[in-house]
Short mmCIF file of C-alpha atoms in Angstrom, two decimals:
data_model
loop_
_atom_site.label_atom_id
_atom_site.label_comp_id
_atom_site.label_asym_id
_atom_site.label_seq_id
_atom_site.Cartn_x
_atom_site.Cartn_y
_atom_site.Cartn_z
CA UNK A 1 116.75 270.35 105.77
CA UNK A 2 116.02 269.25 102.24
CA UNK A 3 119.67 268.57 101.45
CA UNK A 4 120.13 266.65 104.70
CA UNK A 5 117.02 264.52 104.02
CA UNK A 6 118.20 263.83 100.49
CA UNK A 7 121.65 262.90 101.78
CA UNK A 8 120.13 260.64 104.44
CA UNK A 9 117.77 258.96 102.01
CA UNK A 10 120.57 258.46 99.54
CA UNK A 11 122.76 256.90 102.16
CA UNK A 12 119.93 254.63 103.27
CA UNK A 13 119.45 253.50 99.69
CA UNK A 14 123.14 252.75 99.35
CA UNK A 15 123.16 250.81 102.64
CA UNK A 16 120.08 248.85 101.61
CA UNK A 17 121.80 247.55 98.49
CA UNK A 18 124.89 246.43 100.36
CA UNK A 19 125.58 242.76 100.91
CA UNK A 20 124.04 241.49 104.18
CA UNK A 21 126.32 241.15 107.12
CA UNK A 22 127.82 237.79 107.91
CA UNK A 23 126.07 235.90 110.70
CA UNK A 24 127.88 234.78 113.78
CA UNK A 25 128.52 231.16 114.55
CA UNK A 26 125.81 231.15 117.24
CA UNK A 27 123.19 232.68 114.92
CA UNK A 28 124.07 230.19 112.20
CA UNK A 29 123.70 227.28 114.62
CA UNK A 30 120.31 228.53 115.84
CA UNK A 31 119.11 228.95 112.27
CA UNK A 32 120.12 225.40 111.37
CA UNK A 33 118.47 223.99 114.50
CA UNK A 34 115.25 225.83 113.65
CA UNK A 35 115.30 224.42 110.14
CA UNK A 36 115.77 220.89 111.45
CA UNK A 37 112.93 221.31 113.93
CA UNK A 38 110.66 222.59 111.15
CA UNK A 39 111.54 219.62 108.96
CA UNK A 40 110.75 217.24 111.83
CA UNK A 41 107.44 219.00 112.49
CA UNK A 42 108.33 220.11 116.02
CA UNK A 43 108.34 223.83 115.12
CA UNK A 44 105.69 225.76 113.15
CA UNK A 45 106.43 226.30 109.47
CA UNK A 46 107.59 229.65 108.18
CA UNK A 47 104.85 231.94 106.83
CA UNK A 48 105.17 234.06 103.68
CA UNK A 49 103.80 237.54 103.05
CA UNK A 50 100.35 236.14 102.13
CA UNK A 51 100.02 234.14 105.34
CA UNK A 52 100.60 230.74 103.72
CA UNK A 53 102.94 228.14 105.17
CA UNK A 54 106.21 227.41 103.40
CA UNK A 55 107.26 223.80 103.09
CA UNK A 56 110.49 223.46 105.16
CA UNK A 57 111.86 220.91 102.67
CA UNK A 58 111.90 223.45 99.83
CA UNK A 59 115.49 224.61 99.10
CA UNK A 60 116.53 228.06 100.18
CA UNK A 61 117.40 229.25 96.68
CA UNK A 62 113.73 228.81 95.72
CA UNK A 63 112.00 230.41 98.69
CA UNK A 64 114.45 233.22 99.64
CA UNK A 65 114.55 236.53 97.74
CA UNK A 66 118.06 237.45 96.51
CA UNK A 67 119.68 240.26 98.52
CA UNK A 68 120.41 242.29 95.40
CA UNK A 69 116.68 242.38 94.53
CA UNK A 70 115.20 243.40 97.86
CA UNK A 71 116.92 242.33 101.09
CA UNK A 72 113.95 243.47 103.21
CA UNK A 73 111.53 240.89 101.73
CA UNK A 74 110.78 237.69 103.60
CA UNK A 75 110.98 234.22 102.05
CA UNK A 76 107.97 233.60 99.79
CA UNK A 77 106.63 231.24 97.17
CA UNK A 78 104.48 233.78 95.35
CA UNK A 79 106.73 233.67 92.32
CA UNK A 80 106.11 229.91 92.04
CA UNK A 81 102.32 230.30 91.84
CA UNK A 82 100.39 231.34 88.69
CA UNK A 83 100.55 235.08 88.21
CA UNK A 84 97.11 236.62 87.99
CA UNK A 85 98.10 239.26 85.46
CA UNK A 86 99.56 236.61 83.13
CA UNK A 87 96.54 234.29 83.21
CA UNK A 88 94.38 234.18 80.12
CA UNK A 89 90.85 235.38 80.79
CA UNK A 90 88.03 233.21 79.48
CA UNK A 91 84.35 233.93 79.03
CA UNK A 92 82.02 233.26 81.93
CA UNK A 93 79.65 230.30 81.97
CA UNK A 94 76.62 232.50 81.32
CA UNK A 95 78.00 234.37 78.32
CA UNK A 96 76.87 233.29 74.86
CA UNK A 97 76.12 234.69 71.44
CA UNK A 98 73.10 236.93 71.13
CA UNK A 99 70.12 235.31 69.47
CA UNK A 100 67.89 237.40 67.23
CA UNK A 101 68.05 241.07 66.28
CA UNK A 102 68.20 243.70 68.97
CA UNK A 103 64.76 245.09 69.73
CA UNK A 104 65.33 248.85 69.53
CA UNK A 105 63.26 251.68 68.17
CA UNK A 106 64.06 252.84 64.65
CA UNK A 107 66.28 255.93 64.67
CA UNK A 108 64.73 258.94 62.91
CA UNK A 109 67.47 261.47 63.60
CA UNK A 110 71.09 261.47 62.53
CA UNK A 111 73.51 260.83 65.37
CA UNK A 112 76.91 262.36 65.62
CA UNK A 113 79.66 259.91 64.70
CA UNK A 114 77.37 257.72 62.57
CA UNK A 115 77.85 256.87 58.90
CA UNK A 116 77.34 259.96 56.75
CA UNK A 117 75.92 257.82 53.90
CA UNK A 118 73.28 255.57 55.55
CA UNK A 119 73.17 256.85 59.12
CA UNK A 120 74.08 253.54 60.86
CA UNK A 121 76.14 253.97 64.00
CA UNK A 122 78.14 250.74 63.67
CA UNK A 123 80.45 251.80 60.81
CA UNK A 124 81.89 254.81 59.04
CA UNK A 125 81.31 256.18 55.55
CA UNK A 126 84.36 254.48 54.03
CA UNK A 127 83.20 251.08 55.39
CA UNK A 128 79.57 251.48 54.31
CA UNK A 129 78.31 248.69 52.07
CA UNK A 130 75.17 250.54 50.96
CA UNK A 131 74.89 252.29 47.59
CA UNK A 132 76.29 255.81 47.81
CA UNK A 133 73.44 258.24 48.09
CA UNK A 134 73.24 261.47 46.15
CA UNK A 135 72.59 263.31 49.42
CA UNK A 136 73.74 261.48 52.51
CA UNK A 137 71.68 260.83 55.59
CA UNK A 138 73.79 263.41 57.43
CA UNK A 139 72.19 266.20 55.44
CA UNK A 140 68.72 264.77 54.76
CA UNK A 141 68.04 263.23 58.19
CA UNK A 142 65.75 260.63 56.58
CA UNK A 143 66.16 256.96 55.65
CA UNK A 144 68.38 256.20 58.63
CA UNK A 145 69.59 252.59 58.27
CA UNK A 146 69.39 250.35 61.37
CA UNK A 147 72.56 249.37 63.17
CA UNK A 148 74.16 246.04 62.29
CA UNK A 149 73.71 243.12 64.66
CA UNK A 150 77.19 242.61 66.14
CA UNK A 151 78.04 239.43 68.02
CA UNK A 152 80.26 239.27 71.04
CA UNK A 153 83.64 237.54 70.82
CA UNK A 154 83.82 234.55 73.20
CA UNK A 155 87.07 233.20 74.58
CA UNK A 156 86.26 229.63 75.60
CA UNK A 157 88.60 227.27 77.39
CA UNK A 158 89.04 223.55 76.71
CA UNK A 159 85.93 222.49 78.64
CA UNK A 160 83.87 225.40 77.40
CA UNK A 161 84.38 224.42 73.76
CA UNK A 162 83.17 220.87 74.49
CA UNK A 163 80.27 221.73 76.80
CA UNK A 164 77.12 220.32 75.21
CA UNK A 165 74.93 222.56 77.40
CA UNK A 166 76.84 225.73 76.56
CA UNK A 167 74.38 228.48 75.67
CA UNK A 168 71.38 226.60 77.06
CA UNK A 169 68.74 228.80 78.63
CA UNK A 170 67.04 227.21 81.69
CA UNK A 171 64.03 229.39 81.04
CA UNK A 172 63.20 227.20 78.04
CA UNK A 173 62.57 224.20 80.30
CA UNK A 174 60.53 226.34 82.66
CA UNK A 175 58.33 227.33 79.74
CA UNK A 176 57.77 223.65 78.91
CA UNK A 177 56.79 222.93 82.52
CA UNK A 178 54.38 225.83 82.53
CA UNK A 179 52.87 224.64 79.24
CA UNK A 180 52.20 221.15 80.64
CA UNK A 181 50.78 222.68 83.81
CA UNK A 182 48.36 224.72 81.75
CA UNK A 183 47.29 221.61 79.80
CA UNK A 184 46.72 219.72 83.06
CA UNK A 185 44.70 222.61 84.48
CA UNK A 186 42.60 222.73 81.32
CA UNK A 187 41.88 218.98 81.61
CA UNK A 188 40.83 219.33 85.24
CA UNK A 189 38.59 222.27 84.40
CA UNK A 190 37.00 220.36 81.52
CA UNK A 191 36.40 217.33 83.76
CA UNK A 192 34.82 219.51 86.46
CA UNK A 193 32.48 221.07 83.89
CA UNK A 194 31.51 217.63 82.59
CA UNK A 195 30.74 216.41 86.11
CA UNK A 196 28.60 219.48 86.77
CA UNK A 197 26.66 218.92 83.56
CA UNK A 198 26.09 215.23 84.41
CA UNK A 199 25.00 216.15 87.94
CA UNK A 200 22.57 218.71 86.59
CA UNK A 201 21.12 216.24 84.07
CA UNK A 202 20.76 213.40 86.65
CA UNK A 203 23.03 210.91 84.90
CA UNK A 204 25.65 210.94 87.67
CA UNK A 205 23.34 209.47 90.31
CA UNK A 206 22.45 206.50 88.13
CA UNK A 207 26.13 205.89 87.35
CA UNK A 208 27.08 206.14 91.04
CA UNK A 209 24.49 203.57 91.99
CA UNK A 210 25.81 201.18 89.34
CA UNK A 211 29.37 201.55 90.61
CA UNK A 212 28.35 200.95 94.23
CA UNK A 213 26.34 197.88 93.28
CA UNK A 214 29.26 196.50 91.27
CA UNK A 215 31.74 197.11 94.14
CA UNK A 216 29.60 195.37 96.75
CA UNK A 217 28.73 192.50 94.43
CA UNK A 218 32.44 191.74 93.73
CA UNK A 219 34.42 192.55 96.91
CA UNK A 220 37.31 190.28 95.90
CA UNK A 221 38.44 192.68 93.16
CA UNK A 222 41.47 194.77 93.99
CA UNK A 223 41.67 198.53 94.00
CA UNK A 224 43.66 198.55 90.77
CA UNK A 225 41.01 196.53 88.92
CA UNK A 226 38.35 198.96 90.04
CA UNK A 227 40.40 201.87 88.78
CA UNK A 228 40.98 200.19 85.40
CA UNK A 229 37.27 199.46 84.95
CA UNK A 230 36.13 202.92 86.03
CA UNK A 231 34.65 205.04 83.26
CA UNK A 232 35.86 208.28 84.83
CA UNK A 233 39.47 207.20 84.76
CA UNK A 234 42.00 209.55 83.20
CA UNK A 235 43.38 208.39 79.87
CA UNK A 236 46.88 209.59 80.84
CA UNK A 237 48.67 207.22 83.26
CA UNK A 238 52.04 207.67 84.86
CA UNK A 239 54.82 205.36 83.75
CA UNK A 240 55.32 203.97 87.26
CA UNK A 241 51.85 202.40 87.30
CA UNK A 242 52.08 200.82 83.84
CA UNK A 243 52.63 197.06 83.93
CA UNK A 244 55.73 195.62 82.34
CA UNK A 245 55.34 193.21 79.38
CA UNK A 246 54.63 189.74 80.66
CA UNK A 247 53.99 190.99 84.21
CA UNK A 248 50.29 191.90 84.10
CA UNK A 249 48.59 191.65 87.47
CA UNK A 250 45.13 191.63 85.87
CA UNK A 251 44.04 188.11 84.96
CA UNK A 252 41.67 189.45 82.30
CA UNK A 253 44.50 190.90 80.24
CA UNK A 254 47.21 188.41 79.34
CA UNK A 255 50.26 188.96 77.17
CA UNK A 256 51.67 185.95 75.31
CA UNK A 257 55.45 185.85 74.97
CA UNK A 258 56.83 183.76 72.12
CA UNK A 259 59.18 180.91 72.91
CA UNK A 260 62.47 181.75 71.20
CA UNK A 261 65.14 179.10 70.73
CA UNK A 262 68.64 178.93 69.32
CA UNK A 263 68.72 177.50 65.81
CA UNK A 264 71.57 175.15 66.71
CA UNK A 265 69.43 173.38 69.32
CA UNK A 266 67.73 170.09 68.51
CA UNK A 267 64.02 170.54 67.88
CA UNK A 268 61.79 169.02 70.52
CA UNK A 269 59.85 166.87 68.05
CA UNK A 270 63.12 165.27 66.89
CA UNK A 271 64.10 164.05 70.35
CA UNK A 272 62.02 160.90 70.06
CA UNK A 273 60.39 159.91 66.75
CA UNK A 274 58.06 157.42 68.41
CA UNK A 275 54.47 158.58 67.72
CA UNK A 276 53.43 157.33 71.18
CA UNK A 277 56.00 159.50 72.98
CA UNK A 278 55.40 162.93 74.53
CA UNK A 279 52.92 165.21 72.74
CA UNK A 280 54.33 168.23 70.91
CA UNK A 281 52.11 171.27 70.42
CA UNK A 282 53.21 173.01 67.18
CA UNK A 283 51.34 176.22 67.94
CA UNK A 284 53.00 177.00 71.28
CA UNK A 285 56.12 174.86 70.57
CA UNK A 286 55.65 173.15 73.90
CA UNK A 287 56.40 169.56 74.93
CA UNK A 288 55.48 169.26 78.57
CA UNK A 289 56.24 165.57 79.13
CA UNK A 290 59.60 163.84 78.97
CA UNK A 291 60.25 162.51 75.43
CA UNK A 292 62.63 159.87 76.83
CA UNK A 293 60.16 158.45 79.35
CA UNK A 294 59.58 155.24 77.34
CA UNK A 295 63.29 154.63 76.68
CA UNK A 296 64.22 153.95 80.32
CA UNK A 297 66.79 156.75 80.46
CA UNK A 298 67.32 158.69 83.68
CA UNK A 299 65.86 162.23 83.44
CA UNK A 300 69.02 163.61 85.07
CA UNK A 301 71.22 162.17 82.31
CA UNK A 302 69.36 163.47 79.25
CA UNK A 303 69.80 166.94 77.76
CA UNK A 304 66.08 167.72 77.64
CA UNK A 305 63.40 166.17 79.89
CA UNK A 306 60.35 168.25 78.94
CA UNK A 307 59.10 171.70 79.79
CA UNK A 308 57.67 170.58 83.12
CA UNK A 309 61.09 169.33 84.23
CA UNK A 310 62.66 172.71 83.45
CA UNK A 311 59.73 174.52 85.01
CA UNK A 312 60.03 172.71 88.34
CA UNK A 313 63.81 172.42 88.75
CA UNK A 314 66.57 174.71 90.00
CA UNK A 315 65.57 178.18 91.19
CA UNK A 316 62.40 178.22 89.09
CA UNK A 317 60.20 177.32 92.04
CA UNK A 318 61.81 180.01 94.22
CA UNK A 319 61.36 182.54 91.44
CA UNK A 320 57.71 181.62 91.03
CA UNK A 321 57.11 181.90 94.77
CA UNK A 322 58.73 185.34 94.82
CA UNK A 323 56.60 186.48 91.87
CA UNK A 324 53.45 185.19 93.55
CA UNK A 325 54.36 187.02 96.75
CA UNK A 326 54.92 190.23 94.72
CA UNK A 327 51.45 189.97 93.18
CA UNK A 328 49.79 189.35 96.54
CA UNK A 329 51.71 192.23 98.16
CA UNK A 330 50.78 194.57 95.29
CA UNK A 331 47.09 193.73 95.66
CA UNK A 332 47.31 194.57 99.37
CA UNK A 333 48.86 197.98 98.74
CA UNK A 334 52.64 197.40 98.84
CA UNK A 335 54.57 199.04 95.99
CA UNK A 336 56.93 196.17 95.11
CA UNK A 337 57.97 194.78 91.75
CA UNK A 338 60.16 191.83 90.82
CA UNK A 339 62.01 193.56 87.97
CA UNK A 340 61.89 197.16 89.19
CA UNK A 341 63.09 196.61 92.78
CA UNK A 342 64.23 192.99 93.35
CA UNK A 343 66.27 193.80 96.47
CA UNK A 344 63.34 195.38 98.26
CA UNK A 345 61.10 192.48 97.26
CA UNK A 346 63.61 189.88 98.48
CA UNK A 347 64.03 191.60 101.85
CA UNK A 348 60.28 191.92 102.22
CA UNK A 349 59.81 188.25 101.32
CA UNK A 350 62.43 187.11 103.83
CA UNK A 351 60.83 189.24 106.54
CA UNK A 352 57.43 187.80 105.66
CA UNK A 353 58.69 184.21 105.92
CA UNK A 354 60.33 184.88 109.31
CA UNK A 355 57.15 186.45 110.65
CA UNK A 356 55.10 183.58 109.26
CA UNK A 357 57.31 181.00 111.02
CA UNK A 358 57.13 182.99 114.25
CA UNK A 359 53.34 183.13 113.98
CA UNK A 360 53.15 179.36 113.44
CA UNK A 361 55.41 178.73 116.43
CA UNK A 362 53.32 181.03 118.63
CA UNK A 363 50.11 179.38 117.45
CA UNK A 364 51.56 175.93 118.15
CA UNK A 365 52.78 176.98 121.60
CA UNK A 366 49.37 178.47 122.37
CA UNK A 367 47.57 175.26 121.42
CA UNK A 368 49.99 173.11 123.44
CA UNK A 369 49.70 175.44 126.40
CA UNK A 370 45.91 175.33 126.27
CA UNK A 371 45.34 171.64 125.51
CA UNK A 372 48.67 169.99 126.42
CA UNK A 373 50.27 167.02 124.63
CA UNK A 374 53.90 168.12 124.44
CA UNK A 375 55.04 164.68 125.62
CA UNK A 376 53.59 163.04 122.50
CA UNK A 377 55.60 165.32 120.23
CA UNK A 378 58.84 164.62 122.11
CA UNK A 379 58.39 160.83 121.97
CA UNK A 380 61.13 158.78 120.22
CA UNK A 381 60.41 157.08 116.87
CA UNK A 382 58.07 154.11 116.73
CA UNK A 383 60.86 151.76 115.65
CA UNK A 384 62.79 152.51 118.86
CA UNK A 385 59.73 152.17 121.07
CA UNK A 386 58.56 148.81 119.70
CA UNK A 387 62.06 147.59 118.71
CA UNK A 388 60.65 146.15 115.50
CA UNK A 389 59.90 147.13 111.92
CA UNK A 390 57.96 145.66 109.03
CA UNK A 391 61.14 144.99 107.05
CA UNK A 392 61.93 141.24 106.99
CA UNK A 393 65.60 140.31 107.23
CA UNK A 394 66.95 136.76 107.82
CA UNK A 395 70.52 136.24 109.05
CA UNK A 396 72.75 133.14 109.21
CA UNK A 397 74.61 131.97 112.29
CA UNK A 398 77.68 133.91 111.06
CA UNK A 399 75.75 137.20 110.71
CA UNK A 400 75.44 137.18 106.92
CA UNK A 401 72.13 138.27 105.34
CA UNK A 402 70.26 135.31 103.84
CA UNK A 403 66.96 137.03 103.00
CA UNK A 404 65.84 140.59 103.17
CA UNK A 405 67.68 143.83 102.58
CA UNK A 406 70.98 143.37 100.79
CA UNK A 407 73.79 145.85 100.63
CA UNK A 408 73.26 148.36 97.85
CA UNK A 409 75.57 147.73 94.92
CA UNK A 410 77.09 150.74 93.19
CA UNK A 411 75.55 151.19 89.76
CA UNK A 412 77.70 151.59 86.67
CA UNK A 413 76.84 152.97 83.26
CA UNK A 414 78.66 150.01 81.63
CA UNK A 415 77.17 146.56 81.24
CA UNK A 416 78.59 144.07 83.73
CA UNK A 417 79.10 140.31 83.66
CA UNK A 418 78.71 140.08 79.86
CA UNK A 419 80.23 136.76 78.67
CA UNK A 420 81.12 136.39 74.97
CA UNK A 421 82.75 133.75 72.75
CA UNK A 422 82.03 130.80 75.09
CA UNK A 423 84.01 132.37 77.98
CA UNK A 424 82.94 131.64 81.54
CA UNK A 425 84.84 134.64 82.99
CA UNK A 426 84.95 138.26 81.93
CA UNK A 427 87.91 140.09 80.39
CA UNK A 428 90.25 141.29 83.14
CA UNK A 429 89.70 138.40 85.53
CA UNK A 430 93.29 137.15 84.93
CA UNK A 431 96.59 139.05 85.06
CA UNK A 432 100.17 137.95 84.38
CA UNK A 433 103.37 139.76 83.44
CA UNK A 434 101.60 143.16 83.17
CA UNK A 435 98.84 141.87 80.86
CA UNK A 436 95.13 141.24 81.40
CA UNK A 437 93.28 138.20 80.15
CA UNK A 438 90.55 135.64 80.70
CA UNK A 439 90.74 133.43 83.83
CA UNK A 440 88.88 130.56 82.22
CA UNK A 441 91.48 129.91 79.50
CA UNK A 442 94.45 132.18 80.44
CA UNK A 443 94.14 133.90 77.03
CA UNK A 444 95.73 137.35 76.76
CA UNK A 445 93.92 138.26 73.49
CA UNK A 446 90.74 140.28 73.98
CA UNK A 447 87.54 138.99 72.30
CA UNK A 448 89.25 135.68 71.51
CA UNK A 449 87.42 132.34 71.55
CA UNK A 450 87.62 130.37 74.80
CA UNK A 451 89.74 127.17 74.66
CA UNK A 452 89.07 126.08 78.25
CA UNK A 453 91.49 123.74 80.06
CA UNK A 454 93.47 123.12 76.90
CA UNK A 455 94.32 126.81 76.71
CA UNK A 456 95.44 126.78 80.34
CA UNK A 457 97.74 123.77 79.75
CA UNK A 458 99.21 125.40 76.65
CA UNK A 459 99.88 128.66 78.52
CA UNK A 460 101.56 126.80 81.40
CA UNK A 461 103.81 124.75 79.11
CA UNK A 462 104.75 127.92 77.15
CA UNK A 463 105.66 129.68 80.40
CA UNK A 464 107.84 126.75 81.56
CA UNK A 465 109.64 126.60 78.22
CA UNK A 466 110.36 130.33 78.20
CA UNK A 467 111.66 130.17 81.77
CA UNK A 468 114.10 127.38 80.90
CA UNK A 469 115.42 129.24 77.88
CA UNK A 470 115.98 132.38 79.96
CA UNK A 471 117.80 130.44 82.69
CA UNK A 472 120.10 128.77 80.16
CA UNK A 473 120.89 132.06 78.47
CA UNK A 474 121.57 133.72 81.78
CA UNK A 475 123.91 130.92 82.87
CA UNK A 476 125.96 131.21 79.71
CA UNK A 477 126.34 134.91 79.09
CA UNK A 478 124.70 136.69 82.06
CA UNK A 479 127.75 136.90 84.31
CA UNK A 480 130.07 137.87 81.43
CA UNK A 481 127.73 140.71 80.41
CA UNK A 482 127.48 142.08 83.95
CA UNK A 483 131.30 141.85 84.36
CA UNK A 484 131.98 143.96 81.24
CA UNK A 485 129.26 146.42 82.30
CA UNK A 486 130.90 146.95 85.70
CA UNK A 487 134.28 147.47 84.08
CA UNK A 488 132.84 150.08 81.70
CA UNK A 489 131.12 151.87 84.62
CA UNK A 490 134.42 152.05 86.55
CA UNK A 491 136.14 153.48 83.50
CA UNK A 492 133.38 156.11 83.08
CA UNK A 493 133.59 157.16 86.73
CA UNK A 494 137.38 157.61 86.48
CA UNK A 495 136.96 159.72 83.34
CA UNK A 496 134.32 161.87 85.04
CA UNK A 497 136.60 162.42 88.03
CA UNK A 498 139.45 163.44 85.75
CA UNK A 499 137.25 165.88 83.82
CA UNK A 500 136.02 167.52 87.03
CA UNK A 501 139.64 168.32 87.97
CA UNK A 502 140.28 170.17 84.69
CA UNK A 503 139.40 173.81 84.05
CA UNK A 504 136.02 174.44 82.43
CA UNK A 505 137.62 176.17 79.45
CA UNK A 506 139.92 173.18 78.80
CA UNK A 507 137.29 170.46 78.91
CA UNK A 508 136.65 168.76 75.55
CA UNK A 509 133.22 168.72 73.93
CA UNK A 510 131.11 165.54 73.81
CA UNK A 511 129.10 166.50 70.73
CA UNK A 512 130.77 163.85 68.53
CA UNK A 513 130.26 161.05 71.04
CA UNK A 514 127.57 158.56 70.07
CA UNK A 515 124.75 158.21 72.59
CA UNK A 516 122.87 154.91 72.77
CA UNK A 517 120.10 153.63 74.98
CA UNK A 518 121.67 151.87 77.99
CA UNK A 519 121.16 148.15 78.26
CA UNK A 520 119.78 146.36 81.29
CA UNK A 521 123.29 145.29 82.36
CA UNK A 522 124.58 148.88 82.11
CA UNK A 523 121.66 150.17 84.21
CA UNK A 524 122.33 147.51 86.83
CA UNK A 525 126.02 148.46 86.92
CA UNK A 526 125.09 152.16 87.29
CA UNK A 527 122.84 151.35 90.25
CA UNK A 528 125.57 149.27 91.89
CA UNK A 529 128.27 151.93 91.49
CA UNK A 530 126.10 154.98 92.22
CA UNK A 531 126.93 156.78 95.49
CA UNK A 532 124.04 158.10 97.55
CA UNK A 533 124.72 161.15 99.76
CA UNK A 534 122.03 160.12 102.24
CA UNK A 535 123.70 156.73 102.78
CA UNK A 536 125.31 156.68 106.27
CA UNK A 537 128.10 154.41 104.95
CA UNK A 538 128.90 156.67 101.96
CA UNK A 539 132.05 158.05 103.60
CA UNK A 540 133.51 154.50 104.00
CA UNK A 541 133.07 153.42 100.36
CA UNK A 542 136.38 154.84 99.13
CA UNK A 543 138.45 153.30 101.96
#
């Protein structure tokens, strides 16, 4: 039996190591179809020995186990994942070096395996750093040295070495909390004892009567003011109830904020050196009025128009209204603050304005419903009812305005209708040949002296003379110039056509050719000979 089993097991082992049998054509086709279906997502993915899905797009040489290793194993990706036995083990998050010496009882008896010289259990006799004794602790049993304080060896990873809270004990914070709780309890106990002593002595009744009298005599004070003025108030206040600098709600306590300015800015007292201009307060550095008010300048055009102008322009008014609403809401018990929670304050303010408008509308509708008079509110304007106004306007028979409201003229920052040097018209009232001049004397020189009619006659005679000279010159040489220009343009076009027929590599360079500015005759010849593709008669020009 034993020999047969051994023979059978040996044969099985030999068969197991043989090369797998070749699949038939049908099995191969089914296998390929299954792989395609898995890649398309129509068939479930293959599962490895750990129950995890195998990506069907992974090549077979990665997922399949070679037949000469173990043909019975299924495809797996375990060898692609980190091996647990090869991973470096690091210290846990709670492990840290021991602080302080171990609290153990002093050993009075020699222990087996300890140092024969001093009796410490943490080293041997050859490693002992103590002075060699005449008779060791092994034989005397006295003067046993304490064990050395040995620290653990930590293996920290990348994050563990850079953890700023590594080794922190949460019990330390709990001890701080308990300490503050004890201090608070001691304060409460001390306050209760003080109240009992005052009640026993009769002082508390007199103080209570004073507080009640003060509260009823000043009912307009808010709850916060009463708490601040109370003598029994705790000296320790939470940070949430402390007012921010410059945002005190108590009118009795004001905080002055200095006005800071940039040193490159012009000082306010240098804006206008007139002693009768706006007053400048040197202590607060304030100039409330406009320093340019006596100069006739528009406040919108100057760089600085006083503190009042800045205070009541832009979003300053909206900001002030929001701050006022925050104060009123805080006095009525709403925990809102402009700097601490501006979004909550803005939403609350918008809701308040909507409710206020709705209340006004309901109140108005209630009054109209009770007393009537809606028809008077819906009446058209008085000007349409009476067809007349108090504005006097006189028209001519052609419809032009003779007296009354004139059409508003657009203002300009430049002075208009300024006549200089005896001129009766302004500069720019006359134009000729691309030049501006004066209409009164036809002079083209700005800021020249007016010559009147004599200047006009001189300009006309000069224009007539120049025209005659140009006509004579054109009659003599104009046609000859244009003829030579046309001939040169024809020659250039023929040369261009010849160059376009040559190969690019055989065309000569034009770097040595002199380039001049074309004359008027050459430009006119170019325009006459130029062919336009969009011209419908372009195809008939060469015929």
